[in-house]
Amino acid sequence: MKKIFISVLAMAAFVLSVSAQQKVYVWQADGNVLELNVSNIDSISFTAPNPNVSRSVATFEDVALGEQGFWNGSDLSGEEDSGNYYGSFTSSVFSFDNIYTAAWGSYMGFACSSLTDTVTSGFTNQYSPKAGEGANGSAQFALAYENGATFNCTYKEGYTNNTLKSVMITNGTYVYNEIRDGGAYSKKFESGDWFKVTFTGYKGEAETGSVDYYLADFRDGKTYINKEWVEIDLTPLADATTVMIAFDSTDKGDYGVNTPKYVFIDNLTIEQTK
C-alpha cells in the first residue's frame, strides 16, 4: 500500500492511504469520512459531499488494545453485577457491547483485536481472522461471539436519521479450521452443511430488517468456507440504531449450535442525515 498525503481546499481534509482496490478514505475536519475513487496514483477525483449527509466508518483503529493485542473486557472496566462486568468499546459513532465473566475468564458479545495467526487451531486462537489482517490490510478489527452480540449507533450532533450501509466480515481461524477439520465439540462439514450469521436491526423495540450471510456453505455441491473479507450490504436494516447478531448451523446438538459462534467485522459504515 503506497501512502500519499494531499490537502483538499476548503474541506480541511487529508487522505491517509490508497488501497489495492483503488479506494481512498478522506477524513474531514468535522469528522466525516469520504470514500474516494482513484484513477491512478497521481490523480484523485471525487464529488463534494452533501452537507446534510455524514458518513462514518468504524475501522477499530481507534480502540486501545494493550500489550496482549486484544480487548475482551478482562480489564474489568465494565459495570460489575453478580460477577459479570458489563462494558463496551467505541469506534466512530458505534458502541459494541461486552460482558466479561471474571470467574471463567471469558466474554460474550464483542471484542477487538490485532492478532493475525492464520494457522493455529482451537479456542486459544479465537482472536485471529483467517484472512490474516484487517479489511483492506488494516491492523485492527472486531469480533462478535455468541448469539445476542449487539452494537449501537449514536447520532452526531445535528443529525436525526441513520442509514446503515455496509460491513466487512470474515471467519476466524478457529472457526475456519473447525469447519474444515472438525473439533472436540463440532463436526467436519460435509455435503449439505452450512453455517450462517444474521444481522437484525432494531429502532426502539421495532425490528427494521435483517441480513443473512453464509460463512460456510456445502449445499448443492459447494465446499465454501469463507476466509477473506467480504462486504455485506446492510441497507435492508434501514434506520436501525441497534443491531443484534445471531448464528445458525446444520451442526447442532442438545445445547444448540456446535459450530463456534464467531464472526469478524471491520469497516462498519453508516450515513446520517439532518
Coordinates of C-alpha atoms in Angstrom, one line a residue:
M1 CA 0.0 0.0 0.0
K2 CA 1.6 3.3 -1.1
K3 CA 0.8 6.2 1.1
I4 CA 0.0 9.7 -0.1
F5 CA -0.9 12.9 1.5
I6 CA -2.9 15.8 0.0
S7 CA -4.8 18.8 1.1
V8 CA -8.4 19.4 0.0
L9 CA -9.2 23.0 -0.4
A10 CA -12.0 24.4 1.8
M11 CA -12.6 21.0 3.3
A12 CA -9.6 20.8 5.6
A13 CA -9.2 17.1 4.9
F14 CA -6.4 14.8 4.0
V15 CA -6.0 11.3 2.5
L16 CA -4.4 8.7 4.7
S17 CA -3.8 5.8 2.2
V18 CA -4.7 4.2 -1.1
S19 CA -5.8 0.6 -1.2
A20 CA -5.2 -2.1 -3.8
Q21 CA -8.8 -1.7 -4.8
Q22 CA -8.1 1.9 -5.8
K23 CA -10.2 3.4 -2.9
V24 CA -9.1 6.0 -0.5
Y25 CA -10.7 7.5 2.6
V26 CA -10.6 11.2 3.4
W27 CA -11.1 12.3 6.9
Q28 CA -12.6 15.8 7.0
A29 CA -12.0 18.3 9.8
D30 CA -15.6 17.8 11.0
G31 CA -15.0 14.1 11.5
N32 CA -16.8 12.9 8.4
V33 CA -15.2 10.2 6.3
L34 CA -15.4 10.2 2.5
E35 CA -14.7 7.3 0.2
L36 CA -13.0 8.4 -3.0
N37 CA -12.3 6.7 -6.3
V38 CA -8.6 6.8 -7.5
S39 CA -8.0 6.6 -11.2
N40 CA -4.2 6.4 -10.7
I41 CA -1.7 7.2 -8.0
D42 CA -1.3 10.8 -9.2
S43 CA -4.9 11.7 -9.9
I44 CA -7.8 11.7 -7.4
S45 CA -11.4 12.6 -8.3
F46 CA -14.3 12.9 -6.0
T47 CA -17.7 14.6 -5.6
A48 CA -18.1 17.2 -2.9
P49 CA -20.2 15.8 -0.1
N50 CA -23.8 16.8 0.7
P51 CA -23.5 19.0 3.8
N52 CA -26.7 17.4 5.1
V53 CA -25.2 13.9 5.0
S54 CA -22.5 12.5 7.3
R55 CA -20.8 9.2 6.6
S56 CA -19.0 7.4 9.4
V57 CA -16.9 4.3 9.4
A58 CA -15.9 2.1 12.3
T59 CA -12.4 0.9 11.4
F60 CA -11.4 -0.1 15.0
E61 CA -8.0 1.5 14.6
D62 CA -9.1 3.9 17.4
V63 CA -9.6 1.2 20.0
A64 CA -6.8 0.8 22.7
L65 CA -5.9 -2.9 22.9
G66 CA -3.0 -3.1 25.3
E67 CA 0.1 -5.3 25.2
Q68 CA -1.9 -8.6 24.7
G69 CA -3.1 -7.4 21.3
F70 CA -6.8 -7.7 22.0
W71 CA -9.5 -6.2 24.3
N72 CA -12.2 -8.5 25.7
G73 CA -13.3 -6.8 28.9
S74 CA -10.7 -8.5 31.1
D75 CA -9.6 -5.1 32.4
L76 CA -12.8 -5.1 34.4
S77 CA -13.7 -1.7 33.1
G78 CA -17.4 -2.6 32.8
E79 CA -20.0 -2.2 35.5
E80 CA -20.0 -5.2 37.8
D81 CA -23.1 -7.2 38.6
S82 CA -23.0 -10.7 40.2
G83 CA -19.5 -11.4 38.9
N84 CA -20.2 -10.2 35.4
Y85 CA -18.7 -6.9 34.0
Y86 CA -21.0 -5.2 31.5
G87 CA -18.9 -2.8 29.4
S88 CA -18.3 -1.7 25.8
F89 CA -15.8 -0.1 23.5
T90 CA -16.4 2.5 20.8
S91 CA -15.3 3.2 17.3
S92 CA -16.6 6.1 15.3
V93 CA -20.3 6.6 16.2
F94 CA -20.7 3.0 17.2
S95 CA -20.5 1.2 20.6
F96 CA -20.0 -2.5 20.9
D97 CA -21.4 -4.3 24.0
N98 CA -19.3 -6.7 26.0
I99 CA -19.9 -9.0 29.0
Y100 CA -16.9 -10.3 30.8
T101 CA -17.2 -13.1 33.5
A102 CA -14.2 -12.9 35.8
A103 CA -14.7 -16.3 37.4
W104 CA -14.4 -18.0 34.0
G105 CA -12.0 -15.6 32.3
S106 CA -14.4 -15.4 29.4
Y107 CA -16.6 -12.9 27.5
M108 CA -19.7 -12.7 25.4
G109 CA -20.6 -10.0 22.8
F110 CA -17.8 -8.0 21.1
A111 CA -14.1 -8.0 21.5
C112 CA -11.5 -6.0 19.5
S113 CA -8.2 -7.5 18.2
S114 CA -5.0 -7.1 16.2
L115 CA -3.9 -10.8 16.3
T116 CA -3.3 -12.5 12.9
D117 CA -2.5 -16.2 13.5
T118 CA -3.9 -18.0 10.4
V119 CA -2.6 -21.4 11.3
T120 CA -3.2 -22.4 14.9
S121 CA -6.4 -24.4 15.6
G122 CA -8.5 -24.3 18.7
F123 CA -10.2 -21.9 21.1
T124 CA -6.9 -20.3 22.2
N125 CA -6.7 -18.7 18.8
Q126 CA -10.2 -17.1 18.9
Y127 CA -9.0 -13.6 18.2
S128 CA -7.4 -14.1 14.8
P129 CA -9.2 -13.8 11.4
K130 CA -8.4 -16.4 8.8
A131 CA -7.7 -13.6 6.4
G132 CA -4.5 -12.7 8.4
E133 CA -5.2 -9.0 8.5
G134 CA -8.0 -6.4 8.9
A135 CA -10.2 -5.4 5.9
N136 CA -8.1 -3.7 3.2
G137 CA -4.9 -4.5 5.1
S138 CA -5.8 -2.7 8.3
A139 CA -4.3 -3.5 11.7
Q140 CA -7.4 -3.9 13.9
F141 CA -10.8 -5.4 13.7
A142 CA -13.7 -6.5 15.9
L143 CA -15.2 -9.9 16.5
A144 CA -18.7 -10.9 17.7
Y145 CA -19.1 -14.0 19.9
E146 CA -22.4 -15.8 20.6
N147 CA -26.0 -15.1 19.8
G148 CA -27.1 -11.6 21.0
A149 CA -23.8 -9.8 20.4
T150 CA -25.0 -6.2 20.0
F151 CA -23.8 -2.9 18.7
N152 CA -25.5 0.5 18.9
C153 CA -25.3 3.7 16.8
T154 CA -25.3 7.2 18.2
Y155 CA -26.3 10.3 16.3
K156 CA -23.8 13.0 15.6
E157 CA -24.9 16.4 16.8
G158 CA -27.4 17.9 14.5
Y159 CA -28.2 14.7 12.7
T160 CA -31.5 12.8 13.2
N161 CA -31.6 9.9 10.8
N162 CA -29.5 6.7 10.3
T163 CA -29.0 4.6 7.2
L164 CA -26.7 1.6 7.8
K165 CA -24.7 1.0 4.6
S166 CA -22.3 -2.0 4.8
V167 CA -19.8 -4.0 6.9
M168 CA -16.9 -6.2 6.0
I169 CA -17.0 -9.7 7.6
T170 CA -14.9 -12.9 7.7
N171 CA -14.4 -16.1 9.6
G172 CA -11.9 -16.5 12.3
T173 CA -9.0 -19.1 12.1
Y174 CA -10.6 -21.0 15.0
V175 CA -14.0 -21.3 13.2
Y176 CA -12.5 -22.0 9.8
N177 CA -10.3 -24.8 11.0
E178 CA -13.1 -26.4 13.0
I179 CA -15.4 -26.4 9.9
R180 CA -12.5 -27.8 7.7
D181 CA -11.2 -30.4 10.2
G182 CA -13.8 -30.9 12.9
G183 CA -13.1 -30.5 16.6
A184 CA -13.8 -31.8 20.1
Y185 CA -17.4 -30.5 20.0
S186 CA -18.1 -29.7 16.3
K187 CA -18.1 -31.7 13.2
K188 CA -16.1 -31.5 10.0
F189 CA -18.5 -30.2 7.4
E190 CA -19.9 -32.5 4.8
S191 CA -22.3 -32.2 1.8
G192 CA -25.4 -30.3 2.8
D193 CA -23.9 -28.5 5.8
W194 CA -23.9 -24.7 6.3
F195 CA -23.1 -22.0 8.9
K196 CA -24.5 -18.5 8.7
V197 CA -24.6 -15.2 10.6
T198 CA -27.7 -12.9 10.8
F199 CA -27.6 -9.2 11.4
T200 CA -31.0 -7.9 12.7
G201 CA -31.7 -4.2 13.1
Y202 CA -33.9 -2.5 15.7
K203 CA -35.1 1.0 16.3
G204 CA -36.5 1.1 19.8
E205 CA -38.5 -2.1 20.1
A206 CA -39.4 -2.3 16.4
E207 CA -37.4 -4.6 14.1
T208 CA -36.2 -2.8 11.0
G209 CA -34.9 -5.7 8.9
S210 CA -32.3 -8.5 8.8
V211 CA -29.4 -9.7 6.6
D212 CA -28.0 -13.3 6.3
Y213 CA -24.6 -14.4 5.2
Y214 CA -23.4 -18.0 4.9
L215 CA -19.9 -18.2 6.4
A216 CA -19.7 -21.8 5.2
D217 CA -21.9 -23.4 2.6
F218 CA -21.7 -27.1 1.5
R219 CA -25.1 -27.2 -0.2
D220 CA -25.7 -28.1 -3.8
G221 CA -22.1 -29.4 -4.4
K222 CA -20.4 -26.3 -2.9
T223 CA -17.5 -26.6 -0.4
Y224 CA -17.2 -22.9 0.5
I225 CA -15.7 -21.8 3.8
N226 CA -15.2 -18.0 4.0
K227 CA -11.6 -17.0 4.6
E228 CA -11.4 -13.5 3.0
W229 CA -13.0 -10.2 3.9
V230 CA -16.3 -9.7 2.1
E231 CA -18.6 -6.7 2.0
I232 CA -22.1 -7.2 3.2
D233 CA -25.0 -4.8 2.3
L234 CA -26.7 -3.6 5.5
T235 CA -29.2 -1.3 3.8
P236 CA -32.1 -3.8 4.5
L237 CA -31.6 -2.8 8.2
A238 CA -32.8 0.7 7.2
D239 CA -32.7 3.2 10.1
A240 CA -31.7 0.8 12.8
T241 CA -30.0 2.2 15.9
T242 CA -29.3 -1.2 17.4
V243 CA -28.1 -4.3 15.6
M244 CA -28.1 -7.8 17.1
I245 CA -26.1 -10.7 15.7
A246 CA -27.2 -14.4 15.7
F247 CA -25.7 -17.6 14.3
D248 CA -27.2 -20.8 12.9
S249 CA -25.7 -24.1 11.6
T250 CA -26.6 -27.6 10.5
D251 CA -24.2 -28.9 13.2
K252 CA -26.5 -28.9 16.3
G253 CA -26.6 -30.9 19.5
D254 CA -28.5 -31.0 22.7
Y255 CA -27.4 -27.4 23.6
G256 CA -27.8 -25.8 20.2
V257 CA -25.3 -24.9 17.5
N258 CA -22.0 -26.8 17.8
T259 CA -20.0 -24.7 15.3
P260 CA -18.1 -22.0 17.2
K261 CA -20.3 -18.9 17.0
Y262 CA -17.9 -16.1 15.9
V263 CA -17.8 -13.5 13.1
F264 CA -15.1 -10.8 12.5
I265 CA -16.2 -7.4 11.3
D266 CA -14.4 -4.3 10.0
N267 CA -15.3 -1.0 8.2
L268 CA -18.8 -0.8 9.5
T269 CA -20.3 2.1 7.6
I270 CA -23.3 4.3 8.3
E271 CA -24.8 7.5 6.8
Q272 CA -26.6 10.1 8.9
T273 CA -28.8 12.9 7.7
K274 CA -30.1 16.1 9.1

